[in-house]
Amino acid sequence: MEEEVLRKLRALVGWSSGDGVFCPGGSISNMYAVNLARYQRYPDCKQRGLRALPPLALFTSKECHYSIKKGAAFLGLGTDSVRMVKADERGKMIPEDLERQISLAEAEGAVPFLVSATSGTTVLGAFDPLEAIADVCQRHGLWLHVDAAWGGSVLLSQTHRHLLNGIQRADSVAWNPHKLLSAGLQCSALLLRDTSNLLKRCHGSQASYLFQQDKFYDVALDTGDKVVQCGRRVDCLKLWLMWKAQGGQGLERRVDQAFALARYLVEELKKREGFELVMEPEFVNVCFWFVPPSLRGKKGSPDYSERLAKVAPVLKERMVRKGSMMIGYQPHGSCGNFFRMVVANPALTRADMDFLLNELERLGQDL
């Protein structure tokens, strides 16, 4: 069942062959990718450890998921090995700065080995330009990993899959169906283009009391030696069942509906006084400020941004204490706290979007 689901996911990426495994979350999928890229470059490190390695450098954008740095620390590379590439005003990695950072790392004596691009950043929902990044990786012989934990499910939509153009050129992809597709937690896949059994060579320990090679069935079905875990949940079952029940068209409708509802929210938000978009979204992350009555028309005042940044935490407390809503907020770069409404739940309706805006107005009318 796991092999069948992984084959379907790889086909959506654009690969006719490859490998993969279900992992306990996207953070672990990303960490696996770093470990596999390092092992492919320096296979001695499996036995000899860090002493077999020169100083290494991996590259990701400043909008990346925090798990990239956490994984580098866990693997003994250290967070200093992660070089942060600039992103543009929409949160997308700038390929020219990636090229510059690679040259800089080499000049400092480090060996570049991996680039982690992001398809669907956590805050802004940005999609990195994969074709241009793949060109850079090809020129420098670097492993290209795409963290599509959030945005990977867009591949199911014929209308929106262009956001991931170039993903077929990646060496590895992290994809979490438990996010946009709403599969039950946890359901996270690591997909590989590799056909040389890299997962098993990198992680395998050939424990004779578990992975006997003289069983009566195809021992390729014993995938346990590919992973770092021993005991493992049957995470593929959730996606297999959902896919069987909904069909590819049903899952595509789920993705397209999320985009349509996000667009509805944006258009309704623009009609109302007191709401301001951080930027036009390209995904289902709708980022906006609620400007309370006391701040309207005062954008030019010196303390405007400071006062506006205090609004979201107050409204968050009020909605949680009332029990009416649960929406995330955060600062980002030079922008003070704003709300990030992620339109992903397939049960959401236009009425829910209207309620969201009405409730924010009600909760913030005295501010």
mmCIF file of C-alpha atoms in Angstrom:
data_model
loop_
_atom_site.group_PDB
_atom_site.id
_atom_site.type_symbol
_atom_site.label_atom_id
_atom_site.label_comp_id
_atom_site.label_asym_id
_atom_site.label_seq_id
_atom_site.Cartn_x
_atom_site.Cartn_y
_atom_site.Cartn_z
ATOM 1 C CA MET A 1 0.000 0.000 0.000
ATOM 2 C CA GLU A 2 2.807 2.402 0.873
ATOM 3 C CA GLU A 3 4.657 1.646 -2.349
ATOM 4 C CA GLU A 4 1.493 2.235 -4.383
ATOM 5 C CA VAL A 5 0.754 5.609 -2.747
ATOM 6 C CA LEU A 6 4.382 6.729 -3.095
ATOM 7 C CA ARG A 7 4.301 5.754 -6.777
ATOM 8 C CA LYS A 8 1.210 7.940 -7.300
ATOM 9 C CA LEU A 9 2.813 10.883 -5.493
ATOM 10 C CA ARG A 10 6.018 10.538 -7.518
ATOM 11 C CA ALA A 11 3.991 10.498 -10.734
ATOM 12 C CA LEU A 12 2.385 13.816 -9.741
ATOM 13 C CA VAL A 13 5.864 15.260 -9.188
ATOM 14 C CA GLY A 14 6.752 14.066 -12.698
ATOM 15 C CA TRP A 15 8.902 11.001 -11.996
ATOM 16 C CA SER A 16 8.295 7.620 -13.592
ATOM 17 C CA SER A 17 10.555 5.877 -11.064
ATOM 18 C CA GLY A 18 12.251 6.567 -7.753
ATOM 19 C CA ASP A 19 11.911 5.790 -4.072
ATOM 20 C CA GLY A 20 10.418 7.228 -0.922
ATOM 21 C CA VAL A 21 9.067 6.635 2.535
ATOM 22 C CA PHE A 22 6.471 8.042 4.903
ATOM 23 C CA CYS A 23 8.055 10.043 7.728
ATOM 24 C CA PRO A 24 6.754 11.336 11.066
ATOM 25 C CA GLY A 25 6.255 14.907 9.811
ATOM 26 C CA GLY A 26 7.788 17.287 7.293
ATOM 27 C CA SER A 27 10.620 18.277 9.632
ATOM 28 C CA ILE A 28 11.906 14.695 9.575
ATOM 29 C CA SER A 29 11.400 14.479 5.799
ATOM 30 C CA ASN A 30 13.582 17.569 5.381
ATOM 31 C CA MET A 31 16.212 16.134 7.716
ATOM 32 C CA TYR A 32 16.261 12.859 5.772
ATOM 33 C CA ALA A 33 16.905 14.810 2.573
ATOM 34 C CA VAL A 34 19.912 16.573 4.112
ATOM 35 C CA ASN A 35 21.273 13.271 5.425
ATOM 36 C CA LEU A 36 20.816 11.530 2.061
ATOM 37 C CA ALA A 37 22.493 14.356 0.147
ATOM 38 C CA ARG A 38 25.432 14.288 2.550
ATOM 39 C CA TYR A 39 25.743 10.505 2.337
ATOM 40 C CA GLN A 40 25.606 10.539 -1.466
ATOM 41 C CA ARG A 41 28.468 13.049 -1.530
ATOM 42 C CA TYR A 42 30.500 11.482 1.312
ATOM 43 C CA PRO A 43 29.431 7.839 1.883
ATOM 44 C CA ASP A 44 32.320 7.379 4.342
ATOM 45 C CA CYS A 45 30.481 9.543 6.864
ATOM 46 C CA LYS A 46 28.111 6.685 7.706
ATOM 47 C CA GLN A 47 30.991 4.778 9.268
ATOM 48 C CA ARG A 48 33.527 7.478 10.110
ATOM 49 C CA GLY A 49 31.143 10.218 11.157
ATOM 50 C CA LEU A 50 31.900 13.911 11.015
ATOM 51 C CA ARG A 51 35.656 13.386 10.851
ATOM 52 C CA ALA A 52 35.151 12.146 7.281
ATOM 53 C CA LEU A 53 33.737 15.510 6.232
ATOM 54 C CA PRO A 54 35.085 18.891 5.182
ATOM 55 C CA PRO A 55 33.107 21.967 6.310
ATOM 56 C CA LEU A 56 29.810 21.709 4.447
ATOM 57 C CA ALA A 57 27.313 24.344 3.325
ATOM 58 C CA LEU A 58 23.635 24.036 2.507
ATOM 59 C CA PHE A 59 21.434 26.814 1.188
ATOM 60 C CA THR A 60 17.846 27.832 1.779
ATOM 61 C CA SER A 61 15.879 31.054 1.754
ATOM 62 C CA LYS A 62 15.264 33.231 4.784
ATOM 63 C CA GLU A 63 11.574 32.252 4.407
ATOM 64 C CA CYS A 64 12.325 28.538 4.886
ATOM 65 C CA HIS A 65 10.793 26.332 7.551
ATOM 66 C CA TYR A 66 12.731 26.284 10.827
ATOM 67 C CA SER A 67 13.294 22.527 10.467
ATOM 68 C CA ILE A 68 16.153 23.099 8.020
ATOM 69 C CA LYS A 69 18.342 24.667 10.705
ATOM 70 C CA LYS A 70 17.083 22.248 13.338
ATOM 71 C CA GLY A 71 17.951 19.301 11.072
ATOM 72 C CA ALA A 72 21.446 20.685 10.402
ATOM 73 C CA ALA A 73 22.029 20.920 14.150
ATOM 74 C CA PHE A 74 20.700 17.408 14.764
ATOM 75 C CA LEU A 75 22.911 15.929 12.033
ATOM 76 C CA GLY A 76 26.035 17.525 13.479
ATOM 77 C CA LEU A 77 26.481 20.002 10.622
ATOM 78 C CA GLY A 78 25.648 22.902 12.894
ATOM 79 C CA THR A 79 23.326 25.797 12.173
ATOM 80 C CA ASP A 80 26.278 27.823 10.836
ATOM 81 C CA SER A 81 26.385 25.465 7.860
ATOM 82 C CA VAL A 82 22.986 26.777 6.732
ATOM 83 C CA ARG A 83 23.467 29.767 4.421
ATOM 84 C CA MET A 84 20.384 31.972 4.235
ATOM 85 C CA VAL A 85 19.560 33.190 0.720
ATOM 86 C CA LYS A 86 17.654 36.445 0.248
ATOM 87 C CA ALA A 87 13.994 36.400 -0.707
ATOM 88 C CA ASP A 88 12.103 39.016 -2.702
ATOM 89 C CA GLU A 89 9.218 41.118 -1.390
ATOM 90 C CA ARG A 90 6.796 38.246 -2.037
ATOM 91 C CA GLY A 91 8.909 35.759 -0.068
ATOM 92 C CA LYS A 92 10.462 33.874 -2.999
ATOM 93 C CA MET A 93 14.121 32.836 -3.044
ATOM 94 C CA ILE A 94 16.271 35.038 -5.305
ATOM 95 C CA PRO A 95 18.318 32.701 -7.578
ATOM 96 C CA GLU A 96 20.997 35.359 -8.199
ATOM 97 C CA ASP A 97 21.646 35.594 -4.464
ATOM 98 C CA LEU A 98 21.788 31.788 -4.251
ATOM 99 C CA GLU A 99 24.559 31.858 -6.857
ATOM 100 C CA ARG A 100 26.354 34.571 -4.854
ATOM 101 C CA GLN A 101 26.034 32.636 -1.584
ATOM 102 C CA ILE A 102 27.453 29.474 -3.183
ATOM 103 C CA SER A 103 30.510 31.384 -4.445
ATOM 104 C CA LEU A 104 30.933 33.004 -1.033
ATOM 105 C CA ALA A 105 30.798 29.649 0.778
ATOM 106 C CA GLU A 106 33.406 28.195 -1.578
ATOM 107 C CA ALA A 107 35.657 31.212 -1.057
ATOM 108 C CA GLU A 108 35.420 30.618 2.703
ATOM 109 C CA GLY A 109 36.550 26.985 2.301
ATOM 110 C CA ALA A 110 33.163 25.286 2.671
ATOM 111 C CA VAL A 111 31.826 22.623 0.293
ATOM 112 C CA PRO A 112 28.275 23.316 -0.960
ATOM 113 C CA PHE A 113 26.186 20.139 -1.215
ATOM 114 C CA LEU A 114 22.441 20.921 -1.008
ATOM 115 C CA VAL A 115 19.855 23.599 -1.778
ATOM 116 C CA SER A 116 16.477 23.432 -0.070
ATOM 117 C CA ALA A 117 13.800 25.340 -1.978
ATOM 118 C CA THR A 118 10.327 25.923 -0.540
ATOM 119 C CA SER A 119 6.997 25.406 -2.268
ATOM 120 C CA GLY A 120 4.503 27.130 -0.004
ATOM 121 C CA THR A 121 6.332 29.090 2.701
ATOM 122 C CA THR A 122 4.795 29.009 6.165
ATOM 123 C CA VAL A 123 3.833 32.663 6.526
ATOM 124 C CA LEU A 124 3.309 34.190 3.071
ATOM 125 C CA GLY A 125 2.626 30.972 1.139
ATOM 126 C CA ALA A 126 5.353 31.752 -1.399
ATOM 127 C CA PHE A 127 6.577 29.323 -4.066
ATOM 128 C CA ASP A 128 10.292 29.531 -4.878
ATOM 129 C CA PRO A 129 11.219 29.676 -8.623
ATOM 130 C CA LEU A 130 12.188 26.022 -8.988
ATOM 131 C CA GLU A 131 13.329 26.101 -12.617
ATOM 132 C CA ALA A 132 15.879 28.864 -11.976
ATOM 133 C CA ILE A 133 17.030 27.237 -8.721
ATOM 134 C CA ALA A 134 17.402 23.869 -10.506
ATOM 135 C CA ASP A 135 19.587 25.584 -13.104
ATOM 136 C CA VAL A 136 21.892 26.830 -10.331
ATOM 137 C CA CYS A 137 22.012 23.371 -8.724
ATOM 138 C CA GLN A 138 22.796 21.762 -12.070
ATOM 139 C CA ARG A 139 25.669 24.178 -12.703
ATOM 140 C CA HIS A 140 27.230 23.489 -9.308
ATOM 141 C CA GLY A 141 26.387 19.794 -8.947
ATOM 142 C CA LEU A 142 24.207 20.306 -5.857
ATOM 143 C CA TRP A 143 21.363 18.171 -4.518
ATOM 144 C CA LEU A 144 18.040 20.003 -4.935
ATOM 145 C CA HIS A 145 15.516 19.344 -2.194
ATOM 146 C CA VAL A 146 12.040 20.895 -2.395
ATOM 147 C CA ASP A 147 10.239 21.395 0.887
ATOM 148 C CA ALA A 148 6.697 21.145 -0.469
ATOM 149 C CA ALA A 149 5.255 20.040 2.866
ATOM 150 C CA TRP A 150 2.642 22.784 2.621
ATOM 151 C CA GLY A 151 2.350 23.413 -1.128
ATOM 152 C CA GLY A 152 2.887 19.935 -2.597
ATOM 153 C CA SER A 153 -0.821 19.090 -2.760
ATOM 154 C CA VAL A 154 -1.263 21.859 -5.357
ATOM 155 C CA LEU A 155 0.170 19.286 -7.820
ATOM 156 C CA LEU A 156 -3.259 17.630 -7.782
ATOM 157 C CA SER A 157 -4.825 20.732 -9.353
ATOM 158 C CA GLN A 158 -4.581 21.212 -13.093
ATOM 159 C CA THR A 159 -5.440 24.890 -12.552
ATOM 160 C CA HIS A 160 -2.782 25.724 -9.979
ATOM 161 C CA ARG A 161 0.041 23.166 -10.370
ATOM 162 C CA HIS A 162 2.045 25.672 -12.432
ATOM 163 C CA LEU A 163 3.118 27.145 -9.067
ATOM 164 C CA LEU A 164 5.460 24.140 -8.769
ATOM 165 C CA ASN A 165 6.882 24.228 -12.307
ATOM 166 C CA GLY A 166 10.331 22.629 -12.215
ATOM 167 C CA ILE A 167 9.702 20.341 -9.225
ATOM 168 C CA GLN A 168 10.389 17.322 -11.471
ATOM 169 C CA ARG A 169 14.058 18.442 -11.531
ATOM 170 C CA ALA A 170 14.414 18.003 -7.755
ATOM 171 C CA ASP A 171 16.351 15.135 -6.176
ATOM 172 C CA SER A 172 13.974 14.935 -3.211
ATOM 173 C CA VAL A 173 10.594 16.337 -2.237
ATOM 174 C CA ALA A 174 8.893 16.603 1.165
ATOM 175 C CA TRP A 175 5.090 16.576 0.935
ATOM 176 C CA ASN A 176 2.533 16.557 3.778
ATOM 177 C CA PRO A 177 -0.929 15.352 2.715
ATOM 178 C CA HIS A 178 -2.020 16.045 6.303
ATOM 179 C CA LYS A 179 -1.865 19.752 5.497
ATOM 180 C CA LEU A 180 -3.805 20.973 2.451
ATOM 181 C CA LEU A 181 -5.448 17.599 1.679
ATOM 182 C CA SER A 182 -6.569 17.269 5.327
ATOM 183 C CA ALA A 183 -5.426 13.666 5.734
ATOM 184 C CA GLY A 184 -5.286 12.709 9.405
ATOM 185 C CA LEU A 185 -2.149 13.635 11.319
ATOM 186 C CA GLN A 186 0.391 12.403 10.639
ATOM 187 C CA CYS A 187 0.799 11.802 6.925
ATOM 188 C CA SER A 188 4.086 13.047 5.494
ATOM 189 C CA ALA A 189 6.023 11.655 2.544
ATOM 190 C CA LEU A 190 9.625 11.988 1.450
ATOM 191 C CA LEU A 191 9.945 11.315 -2.267
ATOM 192 C CA LEU A 192 13.218 10.563 -4.064
ATOM 193 C CA ARG A 193 14.177 10.541 -7.719
ATOM 194 C CA ASP A 194 17.018 8.119 -6.858
ATOM 195 C CA THR A 195 16.769 4.530 -8.091
ATOM 196 C CA SER A 196 20.022 3.225 -6.548
ATOM 197 C CA ASN A 197 18.483 2.250 -3.172
ATOM 198 C CA LEU A 198 20.113 5.286 -1.565
ATOM 199 C CA LEU A 199 17.682 5.280 1.372
ATOM 200 C CA LYS A 200 18.659 1.746 2.363
ATOM 201 C CA ARG A 201 22.381 2.272 1.760
ATOM 202 C CA CYS A 202 22.349 5.426 3.857
ATOM 203 C CA HIS A 203 20.205 4.227 6.759
ATOM 204 C CA GLY A 204 20.378 0.435 6.633
ATOM 205 C CA SER A 205 21.949 -1.601 9.433
ATOM 206 C CA GLN A 206 21.117 -5.114 8.135
ATOM 207 C CA ALA A 207 19.926 -6.364 11.533
ATOM 208 C CA SER A 208 19.771 -10.136 11.014
ATOM 209 C CA TYR A 209 16.977 -10.585 13.591
ATOM 210 C CA LEU A 210 14.635 -8.308 11.598
ATOM 211 C CA PHE A 211 15.598 -8.039 7.944
ATOM 212 C CA GLN A 212 16.309 -11.610 6.893
ATOM 213 C CA GLN A 213 17.048 -11.893 3.189
ATOM 214 C CA ASP A 214 15.895 -15.526 2.777
ATOM 215 C CA LYS A 215 12.150 -15.020 3.381
ATOM 216 C CA PHE A 216 9.631 -16.691 1.076
ATOM 217 C CA TYR A 217 8.242 -13.349 -0.230
ATOM 218 C CA ASP A 218 9.819 -10.370 -1.982
ATOM 219 C CA VAL A 219 12.117 -8.852 0.658
ATOM 220 C CA ALA A 220 11.928 -5.504 -1.135
ATOM 221 C CA LEU A 221 8.650 -5.130 0.790
ATOM 222 C CA ASP A 222 10.650 -4.930 4.031
ATOM 223 C CA THR A 223 11.190 -1.174 3.901
ATOM 224 C CA GLY A 224 12.090 -0.881 7.585
ATOM 225 C CA ASP A 225 15.835 -0.682 6.921
ATOM 226 C CA LYS A 226 15.320 2.469 4.826
ATOM 227 C CA VAL A 227 14.314 4.549 7.821
ATOM 228 C CA VAL A 228 15.875 5.685 11.087
ATOM 229 C CA GLN A 229 12.878 4.496 13.085
ATOM 230 C CA CYS A 230 12.283 0.885 13.996
ATOM 231 C CA GLY A 231 8.586 0.865 14.896
ATOM 232 C CA ARG A 232 6.585 2.878 12.402
ATOM 233 C CA ARG A 233 2.925 3.863 11.990
ATOM 234 C CA VAL A 234 1.001 2.899 8.854
ATOM 235 C CA ASP A 235 0.677 6.528 7.755
ATOM 236 C CA CYS A 236 0.108 5.620 4.112
ATOM 237 C CA LEU A 237 -3.237 4.018 5.010
ATOM 238 C CA LYS A 238 -4.929 7.392 5.635
ATOM 239 C CA LEU A 239 -3.992 8.732 2.226
ATOM 240 C CA TRP A 240 -4.696 5.432 0.448
ATOM 241 C CA LEU A 241 -8.222 5.305 1.904
ATOM 242 C CA MET A 242 -8.913 8.985 1.243
ATOM 243 C CA TRP A 243 -7.702 8.699 -2.348
ATOM 244 C CA LYS A 244 -9.866 5.616 -2.889
ATOM 245 C CA ALA A 245 -12.912 7.384 -1.434
ATOM 246 C CA GLN A 246 -12.468 10.819 -3.037
ATOM 247 C CA GLY A 247 -10.685 9.887 -6.238
ATOM 248 C CA GLY A 248 -8.161 12.138 -7.927
ATOM 249 C CA GLN A 249 -10.939 14.490 -9.047
ATOM 250 C CA GLY A 250 -12.299 14.749 -5.510
ATOM 251 C CA LEU A 251 -8.884 15.695 -4.133
ATOM 252 C CA GLU A 252 -8.424 18.173 -6.980
ATOM 253 C CA ARG A 253 -11.769 19.794 -6.088
ATOM 254 C CA ARG A 254 -10.606 20.044 -2.460
ATOM 255 C CA VAL A 255 -7.497 21.987 -3.528
ATOM 256 C CA ASP A 256 -9.351 24.195 -6.001
ATOM 257 C CA GLN A 257 -12.057 24.972 -3.451
ATOM 258 C CA ALA A 258 -9.425 26.185 -0.986
ATOM 259 C CA PHE A 259 -8.017 28.557 -3.605
ATOM 260 C CA ALA A 260 -11.517 29.800 -4.495
ATOM 261 C CA LEU A 261 -12.446 30.443 -0.863
ATOM 262 C CA ALA A 262 -9.174 32.274 -0.243
ATOM 263 C CA ARG A 263 -9.935 34.482 -3.247
ATOM 264 C CA TYR A 264 -13.461 35.125 -1.903
ATOM 265 C CA LEU A 265 -12.025 36.154 1.473
ATOM 266 C CA VAL A 266 -9.583 38.545 -0.205
ATOM 267 C CA GLU A 267 -12.319 40.204 -2.265
ATOM 268 C CA GLU A 268 -14.648 40.560 0.730
ATOM 269 C CA LEU A 269 -11.823 41.906 2.885
ATOM 270 C CA LYS A 270 -11.148 44.625 0.304
ATOM 271 C CA LYS A 271 -14.770 45.814 0.510
ATOM 272 C CA ARG A 272 -14.643 46.514 4.234
ATOM 273 C CA GLU A 273 -13.220 49.464 6.098
ATOM 274 C CA GLY A 274 -10.543 48.517 8.605
ATOM 275 C CA PHE A 275 -9.006 45.575 6.743
ATOM 276 C CA GLU A 276 -5.691 45.810 4.901
ATOM 277 C CA LEU A 277 -3.906 43.083 2.952
ATOM 278 C CA VAL A 278 -0.205 42.526 3.638
ATOM 279 C CA MET A 279 0.045 41.403 -0.003
ATOM 280 C CA GLU A 280 -2.022 39.761 -2.704
ATOM 281 C CA PRO A 281 -1.792 36.007 -1.976
ATOM 282 C CA GLU A 282 -0.845 33.440 -4.613
ATOM 283 C CA PHE A 283 -1.752 30.539 -2.324
ATOM 284 C CA VAL A 284 -4.312 30.021 0.455
ATOM 285 C CA ASN A 285 -2.412 32.013 3.102
ATOM 286 C CA VAL A 286 -4.359 35.288 3.423
ATOM 287 C CA CYS A 287 -2.268 37.782 5.408
ATOM 288 C CA PHE A 288 -3.942 40.968 6.598
ATOM 289 C CA TRP A 289 -4.223 43.575 9.311
ATOM 290 C CA PHE A 290 -7.379 44.563 11.131
ATOM 291 C CA VAL A 291 -7.101 48.322 11.630
ATOM 292 C CA PRO A 292 -9.311 49.299 14.588
ATOM 293 C CA PRO A 293 -11.434 52.480 14.556
ATOM 294 C CA SER A 294 -8.890 54.454 16.618
ATOM 295 C CA LEU A 295 -6.146 53.941 13.987
ATOM 296 C CA ARG A 296 -8.090 54.483 10.780
ATOM 297 C CA GLY A 297 -6.831 57.407 8.740
ATOM 298 C CA LYS A 298 -3.681 57.695 10.883
ATOM 299 C CA LYS A 299 -1.241 55.660 8.785
ATOM 300 C CA GLY A 300 1.206 58.577 8.608
ATOM 301 C CA SER A 301 1.478 59.042 12.392
ATOM 302 C CA PRO A 302 4.867 58.107 13.931
ATOM 303 C CA ASP A 303 3.528 55.418 16.294
ATOM 304 C CA TYR A 304 1.029 53.899 13.827
ATOM 305 C CA SER A 305 2.960 50.689 13.113
ATOM 306 C CA GLU A 306 3.781 50.127 16.776
ATOM 307 C CA ARG A 307 0.130 50.528 17.806
ATOM 308 C CA LEU A 308 -1.155 48.405 14.919
ATOM 309 C CA ALA A 309 1.205 45.553 15.914
ATOM 310 C CA LYS A 310 -0.551 45.359 19.316
ATOM 311 C CA VAL A 311 -3.997 44.799 17.805
ATOM 312 C CA ALA A 312 -3.680 41.170 16.631
ATOM 313 C CA PRO A 313 -2.550 39.765 20.029
ATOM 314 C CA VAL A 314 -5.485 41.487 21.751
ATOM 315 C CA LEU A 315 -7.995 40.157 19.229
ATOM 316 C CA LYS A 316 -6.433 36.680 19.408
ATOM 317 C CA GLU A 317 -6.929 36.621 23.173
ATOM 318 C CA ARG A 318 -10.521 37.792 22.826
ATOM 319 C CA MET A 319 -11.451 35.207 20.198
ATOM 320 C CA VAL A 320 -9.832 32.388 22.173
ATOM 321 C CA ARG A 321 -11.501 33.403 25.451
ATOM 322 C CA LYS A 322 -14.857 33.613 23.660
ATOM 323 C CA GLY A 323 -14.177 30.368 21.786
ATOM 324 C CA SER A 324 -15.388 31.733 18.461
ATOM 325 C CA MET A 325 -12.286 31.453 16.252
ATOM 326 C CA MET A 326 -8.633 30.442 16.144
ATOM 327 C CA ILE A 327 -6.405 32.348 13.691
ATOM 328 C CA GLY A 328 -2.627 32.696 13.772
ATOM 329 C CA TYR A 329 -0.771 35.998 13.786
ATOM 330 C CA GLN A 330 2.901 36.941 13.560
ATOM 331 C CA PRO A 331 5.286 39.727 12.627
ATOM 332 C CA HIS A 332 7.286 39.341 9.425
ATOM 333 C CA GLY A 333 10.339 41.330 8.440
ATOM 334 C CA SER A 334 9.518 45.001 8.908
ATOM 335 C CA CYS A 335 5.771 44.271 9.191
ATOM 336 C CA GLY A 336 4.239 44.267 12.654
ATOM 337 C CA ASN A 337 1.830 41.555 13.812
ATOM 338 C CA PHE A 338 -0.782 40.623 11.209
ATOM 339 C CA PHE A 339 -3.303 37.814 10.926
ATOM 340 C CA ARG A 340 -2.611 34.795 8.712
ATOM 341 C CA MET A 341 -5.819 33.064 7.760
ATOM 342 C CA VAL A 342 -5.009 29.719 6.160
ATOM 343 C CA VAL A 343 -7.988 28.579 4.097
ATOM 344 C CA ALA A 344 -7.460 24.816 3.997
ATOM 345 C CA ASN A 345 -10.265 22.991 5.808
ATOM 346 C CA PRO A 346 -12.537 21.409 3.149
ATOM 347 C CA ALA A 347 -15.560 22.012 5.409
ATOM 348 C CA LEU A 348 -15.157 25.812 5.186
ATOM 349 C CA THR A 349 -17.785 27.845 3.334
ATOM 350 C CA ARG A 350 -18.266 31.434 2.213
ATOM 351 C CA ALA A 351 -20.432 31.912 5.296
ATOM 352 C CA ASP A 352 -17.400 31.048 7.436
ATOM 353 C CA MET A 353 -15.358 33.707 5.638
ATOM 354 C CA ASP A 354 -18.110 36.260 6.290
ATOM 355 C CA PHE A 355 -18.253 35.210 9.943
ATOM 356 C CA LEU A 356 -14.489 35.661 10.260
ATOM 357 C CA LEU A 357 -14.634 39.273 9.076
ATOM 358 C CA ASN A 358 -17.783 40.075 11.087
ATOM 359 C CA GLU A 359 -16.295 38.604 14.243
ATOM 360 C CA LEU A 360 -13.055 40.565 13.908
ATOM 361 C CA GLU A 361 -15.079 43.740 13.476
ATOM 362 C CA ARG A 362 -17.153 42.909 16.563
ATOM 363 C CA LEU A 363 -14.165 41.954 18.708
ATOM 364 C CA GLY A 364 -12.198 45.051 17.701
ATOM 365 C CA GLN A 365 -14.882 47.725 17.613
ATOM 366 C CA ASP A 366 -13.747 49.339 20.888
ATOM 367 C CA LEU A 367 -10.010 49.410 20.073
#
